[in-house]
Coordinates of C-alpha atoms in Angstrom, one line a residue:
X159 CA 205.2 -119.4 -74.9
X160 CA 204.6 -115.9 -72.9
X161 CA 204.2 -113.7 -76.6
X162 CA 202.1 -117.1 -77.7
X163 CA 199.6 -116.6 -74.7
X164 CA 199.2 -112.9 -75.1
X165 CA 198.5 -113.6 -78.9
X166 CA 196.1 -115.6 -78.0
X167 CA 194.2 -113.7 -75.4
X168 CA 194.2 -110.7 -77.9
X169 CA 192.5 -113.3 -80.5
X170 CA 190.0 -114.3 -78.0
X171 CA 189.1 -110.3 -77.2
X172 CA 187.4 -110.6 -81.4
X173 CA 185.4 -113.8 -80.9
X174 CA 181.9 -114.1 -80.6
X175 CA 180.3 -117.2 -78.9
X176 CA 176.8 -118.0 -79.5
X177 CA 174.8 -120.2 -78.3
X178 CA 173.3 -123.6 -79.9
X179 CA 169.5 -124.4 -80.5
X180 CA 168.0 -128.2 -80.7
X181 CA 164.6 -127.9 -82.3
X182 CA 162.2 -130.8 -80.8
X183 CA 159.8 -132.4 -83.2
X184 CA 157.4 -132.6 -79.8
X185 CA 154.0 -132.1 -79.7
X186 CA 153.2 -132.7 -76.3
X187 CA 156.6 -130.9 -75.1
X188 CA 155.5 -128.4 -77.1
X189 CA 152.4 -128.4 -76.6
X190 CA 153.6 -127.9 -72.8
X191 CA 156.0 -125.3 -73.3
X192 CA 152.9 -123.0 -75.0
X193 CA 150.3 -123.7 -72.5
X194 CA 153.5 -121.9 -70.0
X195 CA 154.2 -118.6 -72.0
X196 CA 150.5 -118.5 -72.0
X197 CA 149.9 -118.7 -68.3
X198 CA 153.3 -116.6 -67.7
X199 CA 151.9 -113.8 -70.1
X200 CA 148.2 -114.0 -68.5
X201 CA 149.9 -113.4 -64.7
X202 CA 151.7 -110.6 -66.3
X203 CA 149.3 -109.2 -68.1
X204 CA 146.3 -109.5 -65.8
X205 CA 147.5 -109.4 -61.9
X206 CA 150.8 -107.7 -62.5
X207 CA 149.0 -104.9 -64.0
X208 CA 145.7 -104.6 -64.7
X209 CA 145.2 -105.9 -61.0
X210 CA 148.6 -104.7 -58.9
X211 CA 149.0 -102.0 -61.1
X212 CA 152.9 -102.3 -61.1
X213 CA 153.3 -100.1 -63.8
X214 CA 152.7 -96.8 -61.4
X215 CA 154.9 -95.7 -58.9
X216 CA 153.0 -95.7 -55.4
X217 CA 152.5 -93.2 -52.3
X218 CA 152.2 -94.3 -48.8
X219 CA 152.8 -91.6 -46.9
X220 CA 149.5 -90.3 -46.7
X221 CA 149.2 -86.8 -44.8
X222 CA 145.5 -86.9 -43.3
X223 CA 143.8 -84.8 -40.9
X224 CA 140.8 -85.4 -39.2
X225 CA 137.5 -82.4 -37.7
X226 CA 134.1 -84.2 -35.8
X227 CA 131.3 -83.0 -35.0
X228 CA 128.6 -84.4 -33.2
X229 CA 124.6 -83.0 -33.4
X230 CA 121.3 -84.4 -31.1
X231 CA 120.0 -82.9 -28.6
X232 CA 117.1 -85.2 -25.7
X233 CA 115.4 -84.7 -22.6
X234 CA 115.5 -86.9 -19.6
X235 CA 114.0 -86.8 -15.5
X236 CA 115.9 -88.1 -13.2
X237 CA 116.2 -88.1 -9.0
X238 CA 119.6 -86.9 -9.0
X239 CA 119.6 -84.5 -11.9
X240 CA 115.7 -83.7 -12.1
X241 CA 114.7 -82.4 -15.6
X242 CA 117.4 -81.9 -17.7
X243 CA 118.2 -81.2 -21.9
X244 CA 121.1 -82.9 -22.9
X245 CA 122.7 -81.2 -26.2
X246 CA 126.2 -81.5 -27.4
X247 CA 128.0 -79.6 -25.1
X248 CA 126.7 -82.1 -22.2
X249 CA 127.8 -85.5 -23.5
X250 CA 130.5 -85.0 -26.3
X251 CA 134.3 -85.4 -24.1
X252 CA 136.5 -83.7 -25.5
X253 CA 134.4 -80.7 -27.0
X254 CA 136.5 -79.7 -29.8
X255 CA 136.1 -82.8 -31.8
X256 CA 139.7 -85.0 -32.4
X257 CA 139.8 -88.1 -34.6
X258 CA 138.4 -89.9 -31.0
X259 CA 135.7 -88.4 -29.1
X260 CA 133.0 -90.6 -26.2
X261 CA 129.7 -89.8 -26.5
X262 CA 127.5 -90.3 -23.4
X263 CA 124.9 -93.1 -23.5
X264 CA 124.7 -93.5 -19.3
X265 CA 125.3 -92.2 -15.7
X266 CA 126.0 -93.1 -12.3
X267 CA 126.0 -89.6 -10.7
X268 CA 126.6 -88.8 -7.2
X269 CA 125.8 -85.3 -6.3
X270 CA 127.2 -82.5 -3.4
X271 CA 130.1 -84.0 -2.5
X272 CA 132.1 -82.0 0.3
X273 CA 136.0 -83.0 1.4
X274 CA 135.0 -84.2 4.6
X275 CA 134.9 -88.0 6.4
X276 CA 133.1 -90.6 5.9
X277 CA 133.1 -94.2 5.8
X278 CA 135.1 -95.9 2.9
X279 CA 132.9 -98.4 0.8
X280 CA 132.5 -101.2 2.0
X281 CA 132.8 -102.9 -1.7
X282 CA 136.5 -102.3 -1.3
X283 CA 138.6 -104.6 0.1
X284 CA 141.5 -102.5 1.6
X285 CA 139.1 -100.5 3.8
X286 CA 137.8 -103.5 5.9
X287 CA 138.8 -103.6 9.5
X288 CA 137.9 -105.2 12.5
X289 CA 139.0 -102.6 15.1
X290 CA 141.4 -99.0 15.2
X291 CA 144.9 -100.9 14.3
X292 CA 143.5 -102.0 11.2
X293 CA 143.5 -98.2 10.1
X294 CA 146.6 -97.1 10.1
X295 CA 146.1 -92.6 10.3
X296 CA 147.1 -91.1 6.8
X297 CA 147.6 -93.9 4.8
X298 CA 145.8 -94.0 1.6
X299 CA 143.1 -96.7 0.6
X300 CA 144.5 -98.8 -2.0
X301 CA 141.9 -98.4 -4.9
X302 CA 139.6 -96.3 -2.4
X303 CA 138.2 -93.1 -2.6
X304 CA 140.4 -91.0 0.4
X305 CA 143.0 -91.5 2.9
X306 CA 142.7 -92.7 6.5
X307 CA 142.2 -91.3 10.1
X308 CA 142.9 -94.3 12.3
X309 CA 139.4 -94.8 12.8
X310 CA 136.9 -98.1 12.4
X311 CA 133.6 -97.5 11.7
X312 CA 130.9 -99.9 12.5
X313 CA 127.1 -100.3 12.5
X314 CA 125.4 -101.5 15.9
X315 CA 127.2 -104.7 17.0
X316 CA 128.7 -105.9 13.9
X317 CA 132.5 -107.0 14.1
X318 CA 133.6 -105.7 11.1
X319 CA 133.1 -102.2 9.5
X320 CA 135.3 -99.7 7.3
X321 CA 138.0 -97.1 8.0
X322 CA 137.0 -93.5 8.0
X323 CA 138.5 -91.9 5.9
X324 CA 138.9 -87.8 4.1
X325 CA 137.3 -87.9 1.1
X326 CA 135.2 -86.2 -1.2
X327 CA 132.4 -87.4 0.7
X328 CA 129.7 -89.4 0.5
X329 CA 131.6 -92.0 -1.9
X330 CA 130.3 -93.1 -5.1
X331 CA 128.1 -96.2 -3.8
X332 CA 125.9 -96.8 -6.5
X333 CA 125.6 -99.0 -9.5
X334 CA 125.3 -99.1 -13.0
X335 CA 122.1 -98.6 -14.6
X336 CA 120.4 -101.3 -16.5
X337 CA 118.4 -99.0 -18.7
X338 CA 120.6 -95.9 -21.1
X339 CA 120.0 -92.2 -19.7
X340 CA 120.8 -91.1 -23.5
X341 CA 119.0 -94.1 -25.0
X342 CA 117.7 -92.0 -27.6
X343 CA 121.6 -91.2 -28.5
X344 CA 121.0 -93.7 -31.5
X345 CA 119.3 -90.7 -33.5
X346 CA 122.2 -88.3 -33.0
X347 CA 124.9 -87.7 -36.1
X348 CA 128.5 -86.9 -36.3
X349 CA 130.2 -85.2 -39.0
X350 CA 133.2 -86.5 -40.1
X351 CA 135.9 -84.3 -41.9
X352 CA 138.7 -85.6 -43.5
X353 CA 141.2 -84.1 -45.3
X354 CA 144.1 -86.0 -47.1
X355 CA 147.7 -84.6 -48.9
X356 CA 150.0 -87.2 -51.1
X357 CA 152.9 -85.2 -50.8
X358 CA 154.5 -87.2 -53.6
X359 CA 152.2 -85.7 -56.2
X360 CA 151.1 -82.9 -54.5
X361 CA 147.5 -84.0 -54.5
X362 CA 145.1 -83.0 -51.8
X363 CA 141.1 -84.3 -51.6
X364 CA 138.9 -84.4 -49.0
X365 CA 135.9 -86.5 -48.2
X366 CA 133.3 -83.8 -48.7
X367 CA 131.5 -82.9 -52.0
X368 CA 133.1 -79.7 -53.3
X369 CA 130.0 -77.6 -54.0
X370 CA 128.6 -74.3 -53.3
X371 CA 125.3 -75.3 -52.1
X372 CA 124.7 -74.5 -48.3
X373 CA 121.9 -76.7 -47.7
X374 CA 123.9 -79.9 -48.8
X375 CA 124.8 -81.3 -45.6
X376 CA 121.9 -80.4 -43.7
X377 CA 120.0 -82.4 -46.0
X378 CA 122.1 -85.7 -46.7
X379 CA 123.2 -88.8 -45.1
X380 CA 126.0 -91.0 -45.8
X381 CA 124.8 -94.1 -48.0
X382 CA 127.0 -96.1 -50.3
X383 CA 125.3 -94.2 -53.1
X384 CA 126.4 -91.0 -51.9
X385 CA 129.8 -91.5 -50.1
X386 CA 131.0 -87.9 -50.2
X387 CA 128.5 -87.1 -47.8
X388 CA 130.6 -88.0 -44.4
X389 CA 127.5 -87.5 -41.6
X390 CA 126.2 -90.5 -39.7
X391 CA 123.9 -91.5 -37.6
X392 CA 125.4 -92.9 -34.7
X393 CA 122.7 -96.2 -34.4
X394 CA 123.6 -96.7 -37.8
X395 CA 127.4 -96.8 -37.2
X396 CA 126.6 -99.5 -34.4
X397 CA 124.7 -101.1 -36.3
X398 CA 126.8 -101.6 -39.0
X399 CA 129.3 -103.3 -36.2
X400 CA 126.9 -105.9 -36.0
X401 CA 126.2 -105.0 -32.4
X402 CA 122.9 -103.6 -30.7
X403 CA 123.0 -99.9 -29.6
X404 CA 120.7 -100.4 -26.5
X405 CA 122.9 -103.0 -25.3
X406 CA 126.1 -101.2 -26.2
X407 CA 124.7 -97.9 -24.6
X408 CA 124.4 -99.4 -21.1
X409 CA 128.2 -100.6 -20.2
X410 CA 129.7 -99.0 -22.8
X411 CA 132.2 -100.2 -26.1
X412 CA 135.3 -98.8 -28.7
X413 CA 133.7 -98.5 -32.3
X414 CA 136.3 -97.9 -35.0
X415 CA 135.3 -96.1 -38.2
X416 CA 138.3 -96.9 -40.9
X417 CA 138.6 -95.0 -43.6
X418 CA 140.3 -95.9 -47.0
X419 CA 141.4 -93.8 -49.7
X420 CA 142.7 -95.5 -53.0
X421 CA 143.5 -93.2 -55.3
X422 CA 144.6 -94.3 -59.2
X423 CA 145.8 -90.6 -60.2
X424 CA 146.2 -91.8 -63.7
X425 CA 142.6 -91.1 -63.6
X426 CA 140.0 -88.0 -63.1
X427 CA 140.3 -86.5 -59.4
X428 CA 136.5 -87.8 -58.8
X429 CA 137.2 -91.1 -59.4
X430 CA 139.4 -90.8 -55.8
X431 CA 137.0 -91.2 -53.4
X432 CA 137.0 -92.8 -49.7
X433 CA 136.1 -96.1 -48.2
X434 CA 134.3 -97.0 -45.1
X435 CA 134.5 -99.8 -42.6
X436 CA 132.9 -100.1 -39.2
X437 CA 134.1 -102.2 -36.5
X438 CA 133.7 -103.1 -33.1
X439 CA 136.9 -102.6 -31.4
X440 CA 136.6 -103.7 -27.6
X441 CA 136.3 -107.6 -27.0
X442 CA 132.7 -108.6 -26.7
X443 CA 132.3 -110.5 -23.3
X444 CA 129.6 -111.5 -21.5
X445 CA 127.6 -108.8 -19.4
X446 CA 128.6 -109.8 -16.1
X447 CA 132.5 -110.0 -17.3
X448 CA 134.8 -107.1 -15.2
X449 CA 136.4 -106.5 -19.2
X450 CA 132.9 -105.6 -20.5
X451 CA 132.3 -101.5 -21.7
X452 CA 134.3 -98.6 -21.4
X453 CA 133.6 -95.8 -18.4
X454 CA 135.5 -93.2 -16.9
X455 CA 134.8 -90.6 -14.3
X456 CA 134.4 -86.6 -14.1
X457 CA 133.2 -83.9 -11.9
X458 CA 131.7 -80.5 -12.2
X459 CA 133.1 -77.8 -9.7
X460 CA 130.1 -75.5 -7.7
X461 CA 130.9 -72.7 -4.6
X462 CA 128.1 -72.3 -1.8
X463 CA 127.3 -69.3 -0.6
X464 CA 129.4 -69.8 2.3
X465 CA 132.4 -70.3 -0.5
X466 CA 133.1 -73.4 0.6
X467 CA 133.9 -75.8 -2.7
X468 CA 131.6 -79.0 -3.5
X469 CA 131.4 -80.9 -6.9
X470 CA 128.9 -83.6 -8.5
X471 CA 130.8 -86.8 -9.3
X472 CA 129.8 -88.5 -12.9
X473 CA 131.0 -91.9 -13.6
X474 CA 130.5 -91.8 -17.7
X475 CA 129.8 -95.0 -19.6
X476 CA 129.7 -94.6 -23.3
X477 CA 130.3 -95.1 -26.8
X478 CA 133.9 -94.3 -28.1
X479 CA 134.7 -93.7 -31.7
X480 CA 138.6 -93.8 -32.9
X481 CA 138.4 -92.9 -36.9
X482 CA 141.8 -94.1 -38.1
X483 CA 142.6 -93.2 -42.2
X484 CA 144.8 -95.3 -44.4
X485 CA 145.4 -94.6 -48.0
X486 CA 148.0 -94.7 -50.9
X487 CA 147.9 -93.4 -54.7
X488 CA 149.5 -94.7 -57.8
X489 CA 150.7 -92.8 -60.5
X490 CA 152.5 -94.4 -64.2
X491 CA 156.3 -94.3 -64.6
X492 CA 158.7 -96.1 -66.5
X493 CA 160.5 -97.1 -64.3
X494 CA 158.7 -99.4 -62.5
X495 CA 156.7 -100.2 -65.9
X496 CA 160.5 -101.6 -67.3
X497 CA 161.7 -103.4 -64.1
X498 CA 158.1 -105.3 -64.1
X499 CA 158.4 -106.6 -67.8
X500 CA 161.9 -107.3 -67.2
X501 CA 161.1 -109.8 -64.8
X502 CA 158.3 -110.8 -66.9
X503 CA 160.4 -111.5 -69.8
X504 CA 163.0 -113.6 -67.3
X505 CA 160.0 -115.3 -65.7
X506 CA 159.7 -117.0 -69.7
X507 CA 162.9 -118.5 -69.2
X508 CA 161.3 -120.7 -66.6
X509 CA 159.0 -122.3 -69.0
X510 CA 162.4 -123.3 -71.2
X511 CA 164.4 -124.7 -68.3
X512 CA 160.8 -126.5 -67.0
X513 CA 160.5 -128.0 -70.7
X514 CA 164.5 -129.0 -70.8
X515 CA 163.6 -131.0 -67.8
X516 CA 160.6 -133.1 -69.5
X517 CA 162.3 -133.3 -72.9
X518 CA 166.0 -134.7 -71.0
X519 CA 164.3 -136.4 -68.3
X520 CA 160.8 -137.5 -68.3
X521 CA 159.9 -138.9 -71.9
X522 CA 160.8 -142.3 -73.2
X523 CA 163.6 -140.8 -76.0
X524 CA 164.7 -138.3 -73.3
X525 CA 168.3 -140.2 -74.3
X526 CA 167.8 -139.4 -77.9
X527 CA 166.8 -136.1 -77.4
X528 CA 169.8 -135.5 -74.4
X529 CA 172.3 -136.3 -76.8
X530 CA 171.1 -134.3 -79.1
X531 CA 171.5 -131.6 -76.5
X532 CA 174.2 -132.1 -75.2
X533 CA 177.8 -133.4 -77.6
X534 CA 180.5 -134.6 -75.6
X535 CA 183.4 -133.8 -78.1
X536 CA 186.5 -133.7 -75.2
X537 CA 187.9 -137.2 -76.5
X538 CA 188.0 -137.1 -80.1
X539 CA 190.2 -133.5 -79.4
X540 CA 192.5 -135.7 -76.7
X541 CA 193.3 -138.4 -79.8
X542 CA 193.8 -136.2 -82.0
X543 CA 196.3 -133.9 -80.2
X544 CA 197.8 -137.6 -79.1
X545 CA 198.2 -138.1 -82.7
X546 CA 200.3 -134.6 -83.1
X547 CA 202.4 -135.3 -80.2
X548 CA 203.4 -138.8 -82.4
X549 CA 203.8 -136.7 -85.7
X550 CA 206.1 -135.0 -84.2
X551 CA 208.5 -136.7 -82.8
X552 CA 212.3 -137.1 -83.9
X553 CA 211.9 -139.6 -87.2
X554 CA 215.1 -142.3 -86.8
X555 CA 213.6 -144.3 -90.1
X556 CA 211.7 -143.3 -93.0
X557 CA 208.5 -141.3 -93.2
X558 CA 205.7 -143.7 -92.6
X559 CA 202.6 -143.5 -94.6
X560 CA 200.0 -140.7 -93.1
X561 CA 197.2 -142.2 -90.6
X562 CA 194.4 -140.3 -91.7
X563 CA 192.5 -138.8 -87.5
X564 CA 188.8 -140.3 -87.2
X565 CA 186.2 -139.3 -88.8
X566 CA 184.1 -137.4 -86.4
X567 CA 187.6 -135.7 -85.2
X568 CA 186.1 -131.6 -86.1
X569 CA 187.6 -129.7 -88.3
X570 CA 187.1 -126.4 -88.6
X571 CA 186.6 -126.4 -92.6
X572 CA 183.5 -128.5 -92.2
X573 CA 184.6 -130.9 -94.3
X574 CA 187.2 -133.9 -94.1
X575 CA 189.2 -133.7 -96.7
X576 CA 191.8 -135.9 -97.6
X577 CA 191.9 -137.9 -94.5
X578 CA 194.6 -135.6 -92.6
X579 CA 195.3 -133.5 -89.3
X580 CA 197.9 -130.9 -89.7
X581 CA 199.3 -129.2 -86.9
X582 CA 198.1 -125.9 -87.9
X583 CA 194.7 -127.9 -87.6
X584 CA 195.2 -129.2 -84.4
X585 CA 196.4 -125.8 -83.0
X586 CA 193.1 -124.2 -83.8
X587 CA 191.5 -126.9 -82.2
X588 CA 192.8 -126.4 -79.3
X589 CA 192.1 -122.9 -78.9
X590 CA 188.4 -123.9 -79.5
X591 CA 188.6 -125.7 -76.7
X592 CA 190.6 -123.1 -74.4

């Protein structure tokens, strides 16, 4: 028995199995099958290869460097500062030019501050007092400007006053001007220089036109027709976000400048150029909202003739510009091409599966096609095996005439012969079933 099993296993190594195909002459199902094939092929060619370019290897690890330079001057005449000319060194912070820069558009100035004692601002809740015990000495005022000295200062016969503090006096008391100090900043320009590199393909590019003409950057302005001139007028940048420059200049705001690189390296390098997008990043609340605007404080320090230090405090309102760079590059590679072609070919099998469902379950003659596709032969083999066992039993009487097997019993030779089933045929049939 063991030798027979090993022999059968050895012989099965050289067997070849193939699928059986049934051709269904049904025009509706045939039309549905061709439509599915065309749809899958269209998806593969148009969307996968032409739109998504899945035949390319991609690199999204963009290496980028940003350099910014603002230019422009304006003149102001105020009671705090007098007549003053403002240039880039006065209103741009930080001066070295990075991917984030701030342009001052409005100011609250508190001049000649010295370290001494004075009354805290009445607008600070923690500084209010009724008597000296409400101002413990040495404790700082929460959200205030200095440290308490222990005295409660009241004006005239008023019951409520403010704590005396040691601070830079006088403290800031003026409110924000309703008209921007540097309203002419809308005509200032910013030069944004961007260097990029895709390390996988060793490809580098800049957003500035590669030219030896030294007058190019002095005369050009950015436009959709001239993407290689990255010189932007600030008023235009704000308007492209849907905002009004004079409104945002009063209380400040945050503008995002998005540089997108989408490079097809199968084309010429000149076809790889940046696209710019502009957005207002801070929330646009109503003018009275405490969350509106953008501001911070800084000071400039001096010494008088006696060597005593004093300063001028500035509360600066303005527009912060955030320059952000994203991008990807693609180049033909045989590996993703083969993978996507193979996926498309495999997807063709979905059409066959769907049409099989329709053919077998949803049309009127589904039972007819189901019988043709799936042949039930196991019951016939069982009947022939029973006949084999009967013939193999020892005969005590004269041999009976041969009983023919059912005509539907499958034969390896493909024809019925004389209608008798031999032992060798049934053994072959058992091998096929196994």
